[in-house]
mmCIF file of C-alpha atoms in Angstrom:
data_model
loop_
_atom_site.group_PDB
_atom_site.id
_atom_site.type_symbol
_atom_site.label_atom_id
_atom_site.label_comp_id
_atom_site.label_asym_id
_atom_site.label_seq_id
_atom_site.Cartn_x
_atom_site.Cartn_y
_atom_site.Cartn_z
ATOM 1 C CA MET A 403 21.478 144.956 199.247
ATOM 2 C CA SER A 404 23.355 147.876 197.716
ATOM 3 C CA ASN A 405 25.948 147.715 200.502
ATOM 4 C CA ILE A 406 26.803 144.037 199.997
ATOM 5 C CA ALA A 407 29.046 144.380 196.928
ATOM 6 C CA PRO A 408 31.276 147.121 198.411
ATOM 7 C CA ALA A 409 31.540 145.158 201.664
ATOM 8 C CA LEU A 410 32.605 142.014 199.802
ATOM 9 C CA ALA A 411 35.119 144.003 197.767
ATOM 10 C CA ASP A 412 36.564 145.503 200.958
ATOM 11 C CA ALA A 413 36.844 142.047 202.549
ATOM 12 C CA THR A 414 38.537 140.620 199.457
ATOM 13 C CA GLY A 415 40.936 143.543 199.304
ATOM 14 C CA ALA A 416 41.820 143.163 202.973
ATOM 15 C CA SER A 417 42.508 139.428 202.583
ATOM 16 C CA THR A 418 44.608 140.056 199.480
ATOM 17 C CA GLN A 419 46.732 142.560 201.376
ATOM 18 C CA VAL A 420 47.159 140.115 204.263
ATOM 19 C CA ILE A 421 48.285 137.376 201.867
ATOM 20 C CA GLU A 422 50.640 139.719 200.008
ATOM 21 C CA GLY A 423 52.225 140.709 203.311
ATOM 22 C CA ALA A 424 52.551 137.125 204.524
ATOM 23 C CA LEU A 425 54.143 135.947 201.266
ATOM 24 C CA LYS A 426 56.516 138.898 201.176
ATOM 25 C CA LYS A 427 57.654 138.102 204.708
ATOM 26 C CA ALA A 428 57.998 134.333 204.290
ATOM 27 C CA LEU A 429 59.028 134.190 200.616
ATOM 28 C CA PRO A 430 60.488 137.587 199.676
ATOM 29 C CA GLU A 431 61.780 136.307 196.330
ATOM 30 C CA LEU A 432 58.242 135.374 195.247
ATOM 31 C CA LYS A 433 56.499 137.889 192.983
ATOM 32 C CA PRO A 434 52.808 136.948 192.601
ATOM 33 C CA ASP A 435 51.116 137.894 189.334
ATOM 34 C CA THR A 436 47.606 137.565 190.744
ATOM 35 C CA ILE A 437 45.917 136.875 194.082
ATOM 36 C CA VAL A 438 42.199 136.174 193.743
ATOM 37 C CA PRO A 439 39.533 134.302 195.734
ATOM 38 C CA ALA A 440 39.530 130.566 194.989
ATOM 39 C CA PRO A 441 36.290 128.631 194.389
ATOM 40 C CA LEU A 442 36.666 127.155 197.898
ATOM 41 C CA LYS A 443 35.703 129.539 200.676
ATOM 42 C CA GLY A 444 38.633 130.623 202.818
ATOM 43 C CA LEU A 445 41.251 130.019 200.129
ATOM 44 C CA TYR A 446 42.895 132.416 197.715
ATOM 45 C CA GLU A 447 44.484 131.427 194.428
ATOM 46 C CA VAL A 448 47.982 132.759 193.770
ATOM 47 C CA THR A 449 49.639 132.628 190.360
ATOM 48 C CA VAL A 450 53.375 133.095 189.883
ATOM 49 C CA GLY A 451 54.373 132.770 186.242
ATOM 50 C CA PRO A 452 53.025 129.387 185.081
ATOM 51 C CA LYS A 453 52.446 128.104 188.632
ATOM 52 C CA VAL A 454 49.287 128.106 190.747
ATOM 53 C CA PHE A 455 48.911 127.463 194.469
ATOM 54 C CA TYR A 456 46.519 128.405 197.255
ATOM 55 C CA VAL A 457 46.869 130.409 200.452
ATOM 56 C CA SER A 458 44.479 130.607 203.397
ATOM 57 C CA GLU A 459 42.797 133.989 203.770
ATOM 58 C CA ASP A 460 44.778 134.684 206.945
ATOM 59 C CA GLY A 461 48.025 134.149 205.007
ATOM 60 C CA ARG A 462 49.230 131.379 207.298
ATOM 61 C CA TYR A 463 48.872 128.254 205.162
ATOM 62 C CA ILE A 464 49.957 127.397 201.627
ATOM 63 C CA VAL A 465 48.133 124.576 199.865
ATOM 64 C CA GLN A 466 49.666 122.889 196.821
ATOM 65 C CA GLY A 467 47.829 120.412 194.639
ATOM 66 C CA SER A 468 44.678 120.110 192.581
ATOM 67 C CA LEU A 469 41.319 121.541 193.544
ATOM 68 C CA ILE A 470 38.683 119.129 192.205
ATOM 69 C CA ASP A 471 34.997 119.936 191.812
ATOM 70 C CA LEU A 472 33.343 116.597 192.622
ATOM 71 C CA GLU A 473 30.013 117.741 191.233
ATOM 72 C CA THR A 474 31.378 118.480 187.770
ATOM 73 C CA ARG A 475 34.404 116.145 188.053
ATOM 74 C CA SER A 476 36.578 118.989 186.758
ATOM 75 C CA ASP A 477 40.108 119.880 187.828
ATOM 76 C CA LEU A 478 39.774 123.570 188.631
ATOM 77 C CA THR A 479 43.493 123.941 189.244
ATOM 78 C CA GLU A 480 44.451 122.555 185.844
ATOM 79 C CA GLN A 481 42.094 125.031 184.194
ATOM 80 C CA ARG A 482 43.816 127.888 185.988
ATOM 81 C CA LEU A 483 47.255 126.419 185.269
ATOM 82 C CA GLY A 484 46.442 126.461 181.568
ATOM 83 C CA ALA A 485 45.629 130.161 181.719
ATOM 84 C CA ALA A 486 48.771 130.849 183.779
ATOM 85 C CA ARG A 487 50.969 129.018 181.259
ATOM 86 C CA VAL A 488 49.513 130.984 178.353
ATOM 87 C CA ASN A 489 50.003 134.232 180.244
ATOM 88 C CA ALA A 490 53.638 133.336 180.973
ATOM 89 C CA LEU A 491 54.255 132.481 177.315
ATOM 90 C CA ASN A 492 52.621 135.719 176.200
ATOM 91 C CA LYS A 493 55.043 137.594 178.442
ATOM 92 C CA VAL A 494 57.967 136.013 176.581
ATOM 93 C CA GLY A 495 56.492 137.359 173.353
ATOM 94 C CA LEU A 496 56.681 136.212 169.746
ATOM 95 C CA ASP A 497 59.750 138.364 169.147
ATOM 96 C CA ASN A 498 61.599 136.072 171.555
ATOM 97 C CA MET A 499 60.560 132.832 169.850
ATOM 98 C CA ILE A 500 61.337 131.179 166.528
ATOM 99 C CA VAL A 501 58.038 130.781 164.708
ATOM 100 C CA PHE A 502 57.181 128.448 161.832
ATOM 101 C CA LYS A 503 53.869 129.721 160.516
ATOM 102 C CA PRO A 504 51.631 127.934 157.989
ATOM 103 C CA LYS A 505 49.701 129.805 155.308
ATOM 104 C CA THR A 506 46.606 129.561 157.487
ATOM 105 C CA SER A 507 46.988 129.001 161.234
ATOM 106 C CA LYS A 508 44.247 126.894 162.791
ATOM 107 C CA HIS A 509 46.180 126.076 165.948
ATOM 108 C CA VAL A 510 49.179 127.364 167.890
ATOM 109 C CA VAL A 511 51.602 125.082 169.728
ATOM 110 C CA TYR A 512 54.595 126.192 171.772
ATOM 111 C CA VAL A 513 57.448 123.688 171.630
ATOM 112 C CA PHE A 514 60.329 123.584 174.106
ATOM 113 C CA THR A 515 63.111 122.075 172.034
ATOM 114 C CA ASP A 516 66.690 120.836 172.309
ATOM 115 C CA ILE A 517 68.684 121.024 169.077
ATOM 116 C CA ASP A 518 70.413 117.708 169.868
ATOM 117 C CA CYS A 519 67.253 115.814 170.895
ATOM 118 C CA GLY A 520 66.350 112.995 168.497
ATOM 119 C CA TYR A 521 62.586 113.366 168.744
ATOM 120 C CA CYS A 522 62.916 117.162 168.482
ATOM 121 C CA ARG A 523 64.728 116.620 165.196
ATOM 122 C CA LYS A 524 62.049 114.193 164.033
ATOM 123 C CA LEU A 525 59.348 116.752 164.825
ATOM 124 C CA HIS A 526 61.194 119.473 162.935
ATOM 125 C CA SER A 527 61.804 117.225 159.925
ATOM 126 C CA GLU A 528 58.010 116.878 159.658
ATOM 127 C CA MET A 529 57.355 120.638 159.772
ATOM 128 C CA ALA A 530 55.605 120.537 156.381
ATOM 129 C CA GLN A 531 53.100 118.050 157.810
ATOM 130 C CA TYR A 532 52.353 120.249 160.830
ATOM 131 C CA GLN A 533 51.911 123.238 158.550
ATOM 132 C CA ALA A 534 49.591 121.245 156.280
ATOM 133 C CA GLU A 535 47.409 120.676 159.363
ATOM 134 C CA GLY A 536 47.414 124.427 160.035
ATOM 135 C CA ILE A 537 49.574 124.098 163.156
ATOM 136 C CA GLU A 538 51.801 127.067 163.935
ATOM 137 C CA ILE A 539 54.930 125.998 165.808
ATOM 138 C CA ARG A 540 56.456 128.511 168.198
ATOM 139 C CA TYR A 541 59.843 127.316 169.411
ATOM 140 C CA LEU A 542 61.489 128.019 172.748
ATOM 141 C CA PHE A 543 64.895 126.574 173.612
ATOM 142 C CA PHE A 544 65.346 123.943 176.308
ATOM 143 C CA PRO A 545 68.914 122.583 176.065
ATOM 144 C CA ARG A 546 68.648 119.649 178.469
ATOM 145 C CA SER A 547 72.379 119.524 179.163
ATOM 146 C CA GLY A 548 72.197 122.955 180.776
ATOM 147 C CA LYS A 549 74.096 126.187 180.558
ATOM 148 C CA ASN A 550 77.566 126.436 178.982
ATOM 149 C CA THR A 551 77.199 123.149 177.116
ATOM 150 C CA ASP A 552 77.357 122.342 173.412
ATOM 151 C CA SER A 553 73.567 122.252 173.059
ATOM 152 C CA TRP A 554 73.255 125.607 174.814
ATOM 153 C CA THR A 555 75.941 127.153 172.586
ATOM 154 C CA LYS A 556 74.154 125.865 169.474
ATOM 155 C CA ALA A 557 70.891 127.406 170.676
ATOM 156 C CA VAL A 558 72.575 130.780 171.173
ATOM 157 C CA SER A 559 74.252 130.572 167.753
ATOM 158 C CA VAL A 560 70.925 129.793 166.082
ATOM 159 C CA TRP A 561 69.293 132.725 167.824
ATOM 160 C CA CYS A 562 72.093 135.071 166.773
ATOM 161 C CA ALA A 563 71.990 133.950 163.122
ATOM 162 C CA LYS A 564 70.782 136.340 160.424
ATOM 163 C CA ASP A 565 67.907 133.965 159.563
ATOM 164 C CA ARG A 566 66.941 132.042 162.698
ATOM 165 C CA ASN A 567 64.492 129.730 160.947
ATOM 166 C CA VAL A 568 67.083 128.638 158.396
ATOM 167 C CA ALA A 569 69.763 128.264 161.070
ATOM 168 C CA LEU A 570 67.486 126.166 163.286
ATOM 169 C CA THR A 571 66.628 123.859 160.394
ATOM 170 C CA LYS A 572 70.333 123.414 159.609
ATOM 171 C CA ALA A 573 71.139 122.682 163.254
ATOM 172 C CA LYS A 574 68.270 120.183 163.492
ATOM 173 C CA LYS A 575 69.785 118.331 160.532
ATOM 174 C CA GLY A 576 73.081 118.099 162.376
ATOM 175 C CA GLU A 577 74.729 120.662 160.135
ATOM 176 C CA ALA A 578 77.171 123.189 161.541
ATOM 177 C CA VAL A 579 75.889 126.661 162.356
ATOM 178 C CA GLU A 580 78.318 129.561 162.606
ATOM 179 C CA SER A 581 79.182 130.151 166.264
ATOM 180 C CA LYS A 582 77.863 133.523 167.391
ATOM 181 C CA GLN A 583 77.126 135.406 170.582
ATOM 182 C CA CYS A 584 74.479 138.068 171.114
ATOM 183 C CA GLU A 585 71.728 139.022 173.521
ATOM 184 C CA ASN A 586 69.399 136.033 173.574
ATOM 185 C CA PRO A 587 66.389 134.530 175.405
ATOM 186 C CA VAL A 588 67.790 131.010 175.886
ATOM 187 C CA GLU A 589 68.056 131.281 179.673
ATOM 188 C CA GLN A 590 64.579 132.833 179.871
ATOM 189 C CA HIS A 591 63.205 129.941 177.813
ATOM 190 C CA MET A 592 65.006 127.379 179.972
ATOM 191 C CA ASN A 593 63.742 128.878 183.225
ATOM 192 C CA LEU A 594 60.174 128.998 181.935
ATOM 193 C CA GLY A 595 60.358 125.382 180.801
ATOM 194 C CA LEU A 596 61.620 124.313 184.222
ATOM 195 C CA ALA A 597 58.857 126.306 185.918
ATOM 196 C CA MET A 598 56.338 124.444 183.752
ATOM 197 C CA GLY A 599 57.803 121.122 184.852
ATOM 198 C CA ALA A 600 59.732 120.227 181.706
ATOM 199 C CA ASN A 601 62.070 117.289 182.252
ATOM 200 C CA GLY A 602 62.520 116.270 178.651
ATOM 201 C CA THR A 603 62.046 117.417 175.090
ATOM 202 C CA PRO A 604 60.130 118.090 173.042
ATOM 203 C CA MET A 605 57.520 119.487 175.397
ATOM 204 C CA MET A 606 54.493 121.047 173.756
ATOM 205 C CA VAL A 607 52.101 123.577 175.238
ATOM 206 C CA THR A 608 48.866 124.186 173.356
ATOM 207 C CA GLY A 609 47.301 127.571 172.758
ATOM 208 C CA LYS A 610 44.961 126.793 175.654
ATOM 209 C CA GLY A 611 47.872 125.999 177.978
ATOM 210 C CA GLU A 612 47.672 122.193 178.071
ATOM 211 C CA VAL A 613 51.045 120.463 178.367
ATOM 212 C CA ILE A 614 51.767 117.604 175.964
ATOM 213 C CA PRO A 615 55.046 115.866 176.858
ATOM 214 C CA GLY A 616 56.997 114.218 174.077
ATOM 215 C CA TYR A 617 56.648 113.893 170.329
ATOM 216 C CA ILE A 618 53.261 113.624 168.610
ATOM 217 C CA GLY A 619 52.836 113.385 164.850
ATOM 218 C CA ALA A 620 51.010 116.108 162.952
ATOM 219 C CA ALA A 621 47.757 114.246 162.252
ATOM 220 C CA GLN A 622 47.351 113.038 165.844
ATOM 221 C CA LEU A 623 48.255 116.456 167.229
ATOM 222 C CA ALA A 624 45.696 118.137 164.962
ATOM 223 C CA LYS A 625 42.983 115.807 166.299
ATOM 224 C CA LEU A 626 43.946 116.619 169.898
ATOM 225 C CA LEU A 627 43.888 120.349 169.182
ATOM 226 C CA ASP A 628 40.525 120.121 167.399
ATOM 227 C CA LYS A 629 39.144 118.246 170.401
ATOM 228 C CA GLU A 630 40.563 120.867 172.779
ATOM 229 C CA ASP A 631 38.969 123.670 170.771
ATOM 230 C CA HIS A 632 35.628 121.854 170.690
ATOM 231 C CA ALA A 633 35.709 121.284 174.462
ATOM 232 C CA SER A 634 36.385 124.952 175.185
ATOM 233 C CA ASN A 635 33.522 126.206 172.978
#
């Protein structure tokens, strides 16, 4: 019995190396964050940023889609995607986000936002309500019009402002913000949003990694977050 664990570890390590080699050969631009055994025998789970997919242990086949446990009726892939999204957001770091923090934070929500998006502006205009519910909003930029557009330029100017929170609030009201250039995370935010499947704004990601597309009012969002917390405990 004492030899079983080392043998399993050796087998897992060998398969991981095979998969790493196969991915490097076929997809050299891909940089996996983790390669671990999947719940289904013969498959390995690969995470790349906020994405999750599966590879056969011989490194020949890639499987994309959801892995469902029929016994528990749970989506195992979505659970892992949630963790991958949170990990990717943590890598961005709070210093590269614009944070609106209530006196007491009960929940954290990451919001991919476009300064010129109507529902993004509605959400921001209700910031006091979100804060009253104890919801901390962590903004990342997602200018839908793309790079080198007016929305992108506004995002950069807000980031480069002396007080980013004040500048963002002004911009969300449609007020002019002094045009500035500096080192900024707008492209990093945009790429992460695209990797998470964002195709509109606002797009929320909860502290547990669940994606909530579109606008949701503070009271309804608080109920969803309370339910999410209860389910995970």
